[in-house]
């Protein structure tokens, strides 16, 4: 880093150009600089690297990281007054650095804390001695909405309540780390930590390579192995239980499921059979032995918990009583996040473990006790006052948490009255001013408040703490702006070690046992979405081909009301497509439906496939309203056609030929057969205008094939032969039937002991009846019947596998 000599410190300790205006806030600990304004030793290599690149290069590098996150589809949802919105992941590009010695102390303290939390929750749902002996107030348990009475006495199948925890940490003015909150309900952020790491190292590869930062893969490998270690059956299933695509962190659920090779399930995928938790698959009901829960436990079971839940599984709590399925974390553990519980942690640690807390919590007073209430009232200016039973971090809860120093006379008097009358409902916490960390803004580094989220997982060897984590950086100096929903940003956390680190990965190591997933263990909901994804893609491609053919002729027509154009307009109108529009709403709906179906099965998509689909969606919406009918629209459709073909090609070539790919392929062939049958019935009819056959060949992408196969101009019979009966033409109806026959016969339970299922019999009948016909046999009514029967086949598939 380029610096000038100064009498205030030796060369190399002073900030360079990027931090020239960096001013730590007096009285607040700053991660990068000490009180004298010198760069801390831990940060010197990174700041020197940033300065050597300069603002312009850094802006370009950070833009590259943001582009990676956009391409990878990393997002979170923001809930507002109008509706939820997807927002691009807000990366804070400068990582937070922590030394290995300090991190070792934090890790040891968090492992201790995780064990303490396990003992507390085991007592709450077990012997309840802590309340009986006066160590916990009864009202903090009995009146707590996170206390789930149906789970009292239910011992987890795994033997432990907690398997994966997160901890919100902040650093006080004296540099001491404090626990601000415990996250035991369904901790989020671990998947985002992975993506933060990938994006940040793409922006700063030189710094990452030189600073001996441990990889995160070892942590996830240990947790994955721990999850599978809970499986008792040889081919047991481990799944992530998600509330679905509308959850703010759904991307993370899908990402981790793909990263760790786990099933991604929703409540509707599960059912209870003979007391066991089963997943509905295309092969029938299959047992699930481990569920990593990613939503609040109260919504798990509408029969015994929240009756309004639409994301749960009826009977799930009773199944957990039977001990056939382990849940991570056990339902009911959300009570450990209660804000007031922090006030009792030191005493509980001493009582249960006969030791002091290694890492203190933020100073907290539950106002249900007279002495504590008086202390809070006497020191109101130094307090944050909030709901005792809240599980929200006070810095994220500006609506319910008040700062004593900001209260006016009447507000202050009203709060004191409420504390005196109903103190047990409130908790006071010391208003610690969070430490600051560097944030890159407009070419300079600026200090912003920071909170660290650290993660710990249970392994057979004890608790393992992720080497790093997920830091939240405020969008301004105001600590209220640290919440992600209010503009906060996420930074990678680098633990800087003194020696080179081991290059860990999730790839199998020498001597590891090979585990192959059951190809038939495809959830019915996922199979349904894959089938419809195939149909929507094919339908969109068909619409694009029709639009291109129509607008190409419109551009050449003197009179836009020619018989052929009017004929095509009438045909597509029956399909809900207005071809007179350059980009009709029906096409937008088709692409949007494709995107929505793919979004529901993000865990089954390669990043390249998702990027291709996202690019297609962005392009068609950009064309809407900007493209004019005629030649402009025809060129636009050619662009869309290439993008659709690119997406289809990526999915076709990159997707493993499991059962999921088979349903995707069946969906494509069903839709292509339906649309081609309808088009043949319309454009080979006696009243079809001149030019209809040539247009039909163009839409069917078969002009060159027709010229090579038939030494005559296009006639009705040759067109029917090529687009209906040619088994070598990938656009022909018979080709679709042959593929459907082959793929359906390979579906689970389609053939049993040589006997075909009803579905297999039906596709055999359709294929046979079509294959034995001659071109002259076909009439418009017969083509329409073929399209209808293919639609009926789709309904039979639905009843067989998704009903």
Steps between C-alpha positions, in 0.01 A plus 500: 500500500639838405529727803688810604738509795354654809612557853183329630617150410754294304472443128233247409267568792314798356203481265559531128296685236183288530477563874644849498171641629418201718417626848409250773216629717631611842408255774425217253729211420602490134604171343755647259653790692611553855425810706811678368384468141752231404403191304493192721768241409238243397364736234824633351540240226138540386502879503834501317348273237194723464718808461719331241192437285356849539138618499433452128623140492317423823174634362548273200591201719207555733271536200625160387403352838154655480458365147588151621231522768243621246593227255479237773156628594593580860217702651298559812144620541399833644150519646331835464153651519419410140654159442814301541780583260811319397814704556848433372729379778659814655867409532732719704815434304765553769520194729508515877835369631548309827830353620535126562571542872195713557289263289616201702373672814168583334461142375564352842251740658231421242546125544452552875192712436348242265538230765343728759203573273456125445479441875255788548256392232523135609390609849221727368340214307604239754534511879440879522730530803623845401155647555429285804824613665440868424777539245254596226177699548194284417347774285800503264411143414126462546405827328758465225353450150813298416423249775328214317304300757433201271878439493537474878645161582587421139862385490657565156576189296861615472535536876574874464285807456762713329712414198550831320521839671589854412609783726474874447819661628591863546813664631478759773703822537777323692542239225319223689272275296143468630225252415207710384266209425489123465346353185360151555162503327604466136827693460556648156804645331737205464426461130535872446837481676611256231390732221657799676827306502483414129412856397758667726784273391415573137541868575812464716672176395852624577414605855311179572784282372761682708318520834461130592122508532347158585241367257141449607456160333640311800226636724224401257658161439501431874136603535392298196673193643331565834158515336554173319636357822148536645362270231432149623384332179741409222333729246356754741414846377616835630304808394476872553146603591424841347187716517528557125602754241338799674728478802760777519790253508365234261803545275718381786284192562529396135869586487595292806282209386688496170838558668459218752301265277185503717134479404317832513147443628197707588233406750265380227765249388468315831235277643478281808454128449492253790663761721792558264585812301480418131573701188268470203718392210429379151597155630248516783545591865859492627618555859689814596728454800653846538334837440701821518223745585525847348187669632340572835392186681151633577410455133610135483168340584157664467344225711695565821675834450396797287162404354526764224821356358491407133865401480499225759419129501202374703608242755870589491525567875350160580751338264783676682371353824549160345868570445516385138635831369768734632439871456769766488442694717235334714171693501467722804864611505394845382431583864877534547493813282284684755666834569440492876677164531833681452457646849516152654776341294795572736316351797378201298850430374636497852216282625492245217867485404674639809696745288490859383386604155806534279324759285272748677161596368383855458405628847131417542245553781159336505267757649284243677719530808478808719875561527551452129207727413635770727846473345356539149288798605795668673722452196245553226726720289743209454231242421322345204153397619311233310259206533633236740378211284622642170742290299603789275836670543441849648700658218257338252187592692471877489119483515484318835831599663547852636822674602462669835718796406270583207179523707325829566346592833154350443638192326746444781232532767269264309775237468581521871129453582487191278816359655347540845164350406608214273876473527507129421410585142820703450870456490772762525829459319810709507514725195839382381637696208611241250851494361558623147662335201614642164242530224595598144289797391562733205867409472577532871484287813253617763430361852160332534347305793543125476344186649651156453290187461699188587384144438555178694399142421494188712734220392591170665818673624311794652395841376677630189500874428513630144837674446349834411137575450273772385537864600231762465622850420277803545399700195570811710644587838158436657484156664133472393626478142685177571193281440491337155137602462606863553792518263773321695773326304673165539877453521720194495698423817863396465676325784865581435740223597877506526561184294371374163159337525386164370308520168183323616199421281182294507632263237545139620837430656710188456339214688156663529204269445302564182138594564257506209161655542192302404402619148135443578502713818370803311234694691174511307485878528844534343407257223182698434695823471757338273228372271337841482835665450546285192150587380539873558836513322361313202184711493705818506720373217192413295355848552830660401518292179144595406568868573818500294326341201205739532703820532740399222201482264346813648820689415471387136124547463354797320167434666523385864157337467605227258315167535806321639570759770134516598489119510802483732355776715177303542687179586723660764210696644348167602824434689480833683778660291453830315758479222429855390700609806876487459540342846154377606404456862460126438871470425592698810273275705666190353851620583392615847344159565823335387698716740256433786510122453880504490507717813311234694772245424809718525687222676481289182638761264856562398613863534550516122145383435361752745706783349375408151139504616544826686655655189205379292252653745682834509520511121132432431392762753743748349349437156145552626389848402830573323459280191281596206290255293648376175869458429603637841288240677626221272862580589409518870339156480818361344693629799253340740507175307877477536476570872229236548710252304800589715306436820353174369842386387663574834231318692500208259878459502578587862218329686567153635267239352319438825124478523482880516647541154251240373201706618651811346539318169146360519367851553685629194378217278142524620481871425674472164268219397191692612597824325611328178179295486289812537701687241482212253125476546462869423752559222442181300123548490321558172427862584862582582616791277786490256838504670376318810702185427825692448435691821426173682835360387676815621335487840592132518863582412478244218543693174845354421392150603200524267715607206740213558234233548247592233582599143180700471365824633330483835169324475250407766601133513876562501465754780287259704748219434791713623337677796267226617640160408877529455667322793834669421372858502527645855205729419265222386212384720605137465850587619348652817290187553804275465696702753201508734460125472867437574518741795168405658597134495808592706304688766462338842231231508421537129592134451456238771600143432455562130149646543440857384330756719190681373723790400742278309207330326353833395819634343547167322149528358550858385834420343369192320187671364708786367782289360276276285332788319579638156512871413172484312325366812534828684225756519485821705271323747749214539781744574285680753419164658871421520564827682212430737625149574846632577336743741315206657834319528638796695203473738566128545864575587377753755259251657765225504791691654370826647149416616 
